[in-house]
Structure formats: C-alpha cells, structure tokens
C-alpha cells in the first residue's frame, strides 16, 4: 500500500514537470510581436523559398518575421512581413533574399542605402528597391 503513494507522488511530479516544459515551449515559440509590430511589403519576381515565419534582418540583426507570401494580380511574389514596433526602418533601404550559410534557411535582408535618421517607412509601406533571388544555377550560368 505504501508503494502506491510513492508511485502516485512520482507520477504527479513527472506530470507537473512535463506541463512546465510544455508551457515554456509554447511561450518561447509563440509570436508575441503581433500586437507590437507593423507591416511592410515588397514585390519580387522570384522569392526562392521564402516562407511564412522566416526571419527579417536589418544589417544582420533580426527585426521581424515574414507573415505572408502570395502572388499579386500582376504575378509578382508579394512578401508581407512584420517589423517590431521599436525598430524604425529607413526609407532608402534595399530588400533581398539571403541564405544562412550554404544549406541554411532563407531570410529577408534589409540594407539601408542612406543612414539618414529622419525619414522612416510607415506601416503598410512597400519597399521598391528589391534585389530578386538568384539561385546557384542562376549564378553559375552567368560565368
């Protein structure tokens, strides 16, 4: 009879620890930026594997995530992405699809052309200065 109490207590402790890990996993992987972010968009001829959830980086620092990828009425790939509200993106910026290493994930890379701190993009603005994705085959064919 005494052994049943110990097994019950150990089972309860195991369940409690598993529940704590589950709560921590959900809180780490949830997108808390939805209420504290704004949207920007860019149109590409070819996006080369950008998917919802990929990072958006400005000068190598993560500043947001891709929230939607779709075709517009002119058959351009329109990428809509969230930028954290505390980050202000300069108006003169270039956006391109980049890789995290040879086999790494794709991400959107924003590079400021003019580091003027007076003019910033507003919510729902479109970035016009776009460099389209070039696959390895595209790059080799230029040689």
PDB file of C-alpha atoms in Angstrom:
ATOM      1  CA  UNK A   1       0.000   0.000   0.000  1.00  0.00           C
ATOM      2  CA  UNK A   2       2.853   2.387   0.828  1.00  0.00           C
ATOM      3  CA  UNK A   3       4.388   1.834  -2.611  1.00  0.00           C
ATOM      4  CA  UNK A   4       1.218   3.139  -4.334  1.00  0.00           C
ATOM      5  CA  UNK A   5       1.574   6.505  -2.586  1.00  0.00           C
ATOM      6  CA  UNK A   6       5.163   6.879  -3.756  1.00  0.00           C
ATOM      7  CA  UNK A   7       4.221   5.983  -7.330  1.00  0.00           C
ATOM      8  CA  UNK A   8       1.338   8.458  -7.237  1.00  0.00           C
ATOM      9  CA  UNK A   9       3.576  11.245  -5.934  1.00  0.00           C
ATOM     10  CA  UNK A  10       6.281  10.489  -8.539  1.00  0.00           C
ATOM     11  CA  UNK A  11       3.643  10.433 -11.283  1.00  0.00           C
ATOM     12  CA  UNK A  12       2.276  13.806 -10.141  1.00  0.00           C
ATOM     13  CA  UNK A  13       5.781  15.322 -10.047  1.00  0.00           C
ATOM     14  CA  UNK A  14       6.528  13.946 -13.536  1.00  0.00           C
ATOM     15  CA  UNK A  15       3.250  15.358 -14.856  1.00  0.00           C
ATOM     16  CA  UNK A  16       3.993  18.747 -13.267  1.00  0.00           C
ATOM     17  CA  UNK A  17       7.482  18.911 -14.809  1.00  0.00           C
ATOM     18  CA  UNK A  18       6.168  17.860 -18.232  1.00  0.00           C
ATOM     19  CA  UNK A  19       3.457  20.547 -18.001  1.00  0.00           C
ATOM     20  CA  UNK A  20       6.049  23.212 -17.128  1.00  0.00           C
ATOM     21  CA  UNK A  21       8.170  22.202 -20.144  1.00  0.00           C
ATOM     22  CA  UNK A  22       5.096  22.395 -22.396  1.00  0.00           C
ATOM     23  CA  UNK A  23       4.177  25.881 -21.135  1.00  0.00           C
ATOM     24  CA  UNK A  24       7.768  27.079 -21.602  1.00  0.00           C
ATOM     25  CA  UNK A  25       7.908  25.598 -25.127  1.00  0.00           C
ATOM     26  CA  UNK A  26       4.676  27.334 -26.129  1.00  0.00           C
ATOM     27  CA  UNK A  27       5.727  30.686 -24.656  1.00  0.00           C
ATOM     28  CA  UNK A  28       9.129  30.633 -26.383  1.00  0.00           C
ATOM     29  CA  UNK A  29       7.695  29.692 -29.790  1.00  0.00           C
ATOM     30  CA  UNK A  30       4.656  31.953 -29.775  1.00  0.00           C
ATOM     31  CA  UNK A  31       4.647  35.123 -31.853  1.00  0.00           C
ATOM     32  CA  UNK A  32       4.261  37.887 -29.289  1.00  0.00           C
ATOM     33  CA  UNK A  33       5.103  40.538 -31.858  1.00  0.00           C
ATOM     34  CA  UNK A  34       1.619  40.689 -33.410  1.00  0.00           C
ATOM     35  CA  UNK A  35       0.369  43.447 -31.119  1.00  0.00           C
ATOM     36  CA  UNK A  36       3.672  45.345 -31.127  1.00  0.00           C
ATOM     37  CA  UNK A  37       4.601  45.327 -34.808  1.00  0.00           C
ATOM     38  CA  UNK A  38       3.793  46.939 -38.139  1.00  0.00           C
ATOM     39  CA  UNK A  39       3.618  45.508 -41.648  1.00  0.00           C
ATOM     40  CA  UNK A  40       5.807  46.246 -44.660  1.00  0.00           C
ATOM     41  CA  UNK A  41       5.782  44.599 -48.076  1.00  0.00           C
ATOM     42  CA  UNK A  42       7.982  44.044 -51.092  1.00  0.00           C
ATOM     43  CA  UNK A  43       7.326  42.559 -54.541  1.00  0.00           C
ATOM     44  CA  UNK A  44       9.778  40.116 -56.104  1.00  0.00           C
ATOM     45  CA  UNK A  45       9.983  38.364 -59.458  1.00  0.00           C
ATOM     46  CA  UNK A  46      11.288  35.267 -57.647  1.00  0.00           C
ATOM     47  CA  UNK A  47      11.451  34.725 -53.859  1.00  0.00           C
ATOM     48  CA  UNK A  48      13.326  31.409 -53.889  1.00  0.00           C
ATOM     49  CA  UNK A  49      11.930  29.620 -50.856  1.00  0.00           C
ATOM     50  CA  UNK A  50      10.897  32.423 -48.510  1.00  0.00           C
ATOM     51  CA  UNK A  51       8.127  31.080 -46.282  1.00  0.00           C
ATOM     52  CA  UNK A  52       5.916  32.370 -43.505  1.00  0.00           C
ATOM     53  CA  UNK A  53       7.956  32.535 -40.306  1.00  0.00           C
ATOM     54  CA  UNK A  54      11.339  33.244 -41.924  1.00  0.00           C
ATOM     55  CA  UNK A  55      13.399  35.994 -40.304  1.00  0.00           C
ATOM     56  CA  UNK A  56      13.702  39.586 -41.469  1.00  0.00           C
ATOM     57  CA  UNK A  57      17.118  41.083 -40.702  1.00  0.00           C
ATOM     58  CA  UNK A  58      18.436  44.637 -40.901  1.00  0.00           C
ATOM     59  CA  UNK A  59      22.219  44.726 -41.131  1.00  0.00           C
ATOM     60  CA  UNK A  60      22.292  41.135 -39.827  1.00  0.00           C
ATOM     61  CA  UNK A  61      20.077  41.730 -36.775  1.00  0.00           C
ATOM     62  CA  UNK A  62      16.626  40.107 -36.581  1.00  0.00           C
ATOM     63  CA  UNK A  63      13.951  42.801 -36.651  1.00  0.00           C
ATOM     64  CA  UNK A  64      10.865  40.839 -37.683  1.00  0.00           C
ATOM     65  CA  UNK A  65       9.310  37.823 -39.396  1.00  0.00           C
ATOM     66  CA  UNK A  66       7.663  37.066 -42.739  1.00  0.00           C
ATOM     67  CA  UNK A  67       3.892  36.944 -42.255  1.00  0.00           C
ATOM     68  CA  UNK A  68       2.596  36.217 -45.787  1.00  0.00           C
ATOM     69  CA  UNK A  69       3.815  35.251 -49.263  1.00  0.00           C
ATOM     70  CA  UNK A  70       1.396  35.417 -52.181  1.00  0.00           C
ATOM     71  CA  UNK A  71       1.024  36.296 -55.844  1.00  0.00           C
ATOM     72  CA  UNK A  72      -0.393  39.695 -56.715  1.00  0.00           C
ATOM     73  CA  UNK A  73      -2.582  40.458 -59.741  1.00  0.00           C
ATOM     74  CA  UNK A  74       0.495  41.031 -61.952  1.00  0.00           C
ATOM     75  CA  UNK A  75       2.021  37.657 -60.924  1.00  0.00           C
ATOM     76  CA  UNK A  76       4.732  39.159 -58.756  1.00  0.00           C
ATOM     77  CA  UNK A  77       5.540  37.404 -55.484  1.00  0.00           C
ATOM     78  CA  UNK A  78       4.377  39.763 -52.755  1.00  0.00           C
ATOM     79  CA  UNK A  79       6.063  39.253 -49.399  1.00  0.00           C
ATOM     80  CA  UNK A  80       4.417  40.862 -46.376  1.00  0.00           C
ATOM     81  CA  UNK A  81       6.464  40.974 -43.202  1.00  0.00           C
ATOM     82  CA  UNK A  82       6.127  42.205 -39.620  1.00  0.00           C
ATOM     83  CA  UNK A  83       8.686  44.590 -38.168  1.00  0.00           C
ATOM     84  CA  UNK A  84       8.953  45.002 -34.402  1.00  0.00           C
ATOM     85  CA  UNK A  85       7.480  48.367 -33.407  1.00  0.00           C
ATOM     86  CA  UNK A  86      10.632  49.572 -31.625  1.00  0.00           C
ATOM     87  CA  UNK A  87      12.576  49.314 -34.920  1.00  0.00           C
ATOM     88  CA  UNK A  88      12.314  52.136 -37.446  1.00  0.00           C
ATOM     89  CA  UNK A  89      13.293  51.168 -40.998  1.00  0.00           C
ATOM     90  CA  UNK A  90      14.896  53.947 -43.096  1.00  0.00           C
ATOM     91  CA  UNK A  91      13.069  54.954 -46.294  1.00  0.00           C
ATOM     92  CA  UNK A  92      16.079  54.250 -48.521  1.00  0.00           C
ATOM     93  CA  UNK A  93      16.503  50.527 -47.963  1.00  0.00           C
ATOM     94  CA  UNK A  94      17.186  47.531 -50.210  1.00  0.00           C
ATOM     95  CA  UNK A  95      15.497  44.190 -49.584  1.00  0.00           C
ATOM     96  CA  UNK A  96      16.814  40.862 -50.868  1.00  0.00           C
ATOM     97  CA  UNK A  97      16.516  37.150 -50.157  1.00  0.00           C
ATOM     98  CA  UNK A  98      19.638  35.836 -48.412  1.00  0.00           C
ATOM     99  CA  UNK A  99      20.823  32.465 -47.060  1.00  0.00           C
ATOM    100  CA  UNK A 100      22.030  31.431 -43.622  1.00  0.00           C
ATOM    101  CA  UNK A 101      25.037  29.523 -44.979  1.00  0.00           C
ATOM    102  CA  UNK A 102      25.076  27.017 -47.851  1.00  0.00           C
ATOM    103  CA  UNK A 103      22.251  24.829 -46.582  1.00  0.00           C
ATOM    104  CA  UNK A 104      20.696  27.308 -44.173  1.00  0.00           C
ATOM    105  CA  UNK A 105      17.289  28.904 -44.075  1.00  0.00           C
ATOM    106  CA  UNK A 106      16.362  31.808 -46.284  1.00  0.00           C
ATOM    107  CA  UNK A 107      15.647  35.215 -44.775  1.00  0.00           C
ATOM    108  CA  UNK A 108      14.860  38.742 -45.939  1.00  0.00           C
ATOM    109  CA  UNK A 109      17.838  41.035 -45.646  1.00  0.00           C
ATOM    110  CA  UNK A 110      17.262  44.772 -45.410  1.00  0.00           C
ATOM    111  CA  UNK A 111      20.241  47.008 -46.134  1.00  0.00           C
ATOM    112  CA  UNK A 112      19.997  50.776 -45.597  1.00  0.00           C
ATOM    113  CA  UNK A 113      21.315  52.823 -48.514  1.00  0.00           C
ATOM    114  CA  UNK A 114      21.149  56.096 -46.627  1.00  0.00           C
ATOM    115  CA  UNK A 115      21.520  56.073 -42.865  1.00  0.00           C
ATOM    116  CA  UNK A 116      19.530  59.271 -42.507  1.00  0.00           C
ATOM    117  CA  UNK A 117      17.693  59.036 -39.205  1.00  0.00           C
ATOM    118  CA  UNK A 118      14.931  61.465 -40.206  1.00  0.00           C
ATOM    119  CA  UNK A 119      12.903  59.522 -42.775  1.00  0.00           C
ATOM    120  CA  UNK A 120      11.379  56.155 -41.947  1.00  0.00           C
ATOM    121  CA  UNK A 121       8.917  53.796 -43.598  1.00  0.00           C
ATOM    122  CA  UNK A 122       5.376  53.911 -42.268  1.00  0.00           C
ATOM    123  CA  UNK A 123       3.105  50.920 -41.655  1.00  0.00           C
ATOM    124  CA  UNK A 124       1.918  49.116 -44.809  1.00  0.00           C
ATOM    125  CA  UNK A 125       4.566  50.811 -46.972  1.00  0.00           C
ATOM    126  CA  UNK A 126       6.050  48.996 -49.935  1.00  0.00           C
ATOM    127  CA  UNK A 127       9.804  48.757 -50.381  1.00  0.00           C
ATOM    128  CA  UNK A 128      10.521  49.443 -54.052  1.00  0.00           C
ATOM    129  CA  UNK A 129      14.287  48.789 -54.108  1.00  0.00           C
ATOM    130  CA  UNK A 130      14.276  44.989 -54.420  1.00  0.00           C
ATOM    131  CA  UNK A 131      17.020  42.558 -55.439  1.00  0.00           C
ATOM    132  CA  UNK A 132      15.458  39.356 -56.750  1.00  0.00           C
ATOM    133  CA  UNK A 133      16.581  35.929 -55.592  1.00  0.00           C
ATOM    134  CA  UNK A 134      19.327  34.273 -57.615  1.00  0.00           C
ATOM    135  CA  UNK A 135      19.718  30.524 -57.229  1.00  0.00           C
ATOM    136  CA  UNK A 136      23.069  28.779 -57.525  1.00  0.00           C
ATOM    137  CA  UNK A 137      22.119  27.731 -61.067  1.00  0.00           C
ATOM    138  CA  UNK A 138      21.419  31.383 -61.987  1.00  0.00           C
ATOM    139  CA  UNK A 139      24.780  32.455 -60.603  1.00  0.00           C
ATOM    140  CA  UNK A 140      26.712  29.656 -62.365  1.00  0.00           C
ATOM    141  CA  UNK A 141      25.032  30.405 -65.688  1.00  0.00           C
ATOM    142  CA  UNK A 142      26.471  33.949 -65.601  1.00  0.00           C
ATOM    143  CA  UNK A 143      30.040  32.598 -65.640  1.00  0.00           C
TER     144      UNK A 143
END
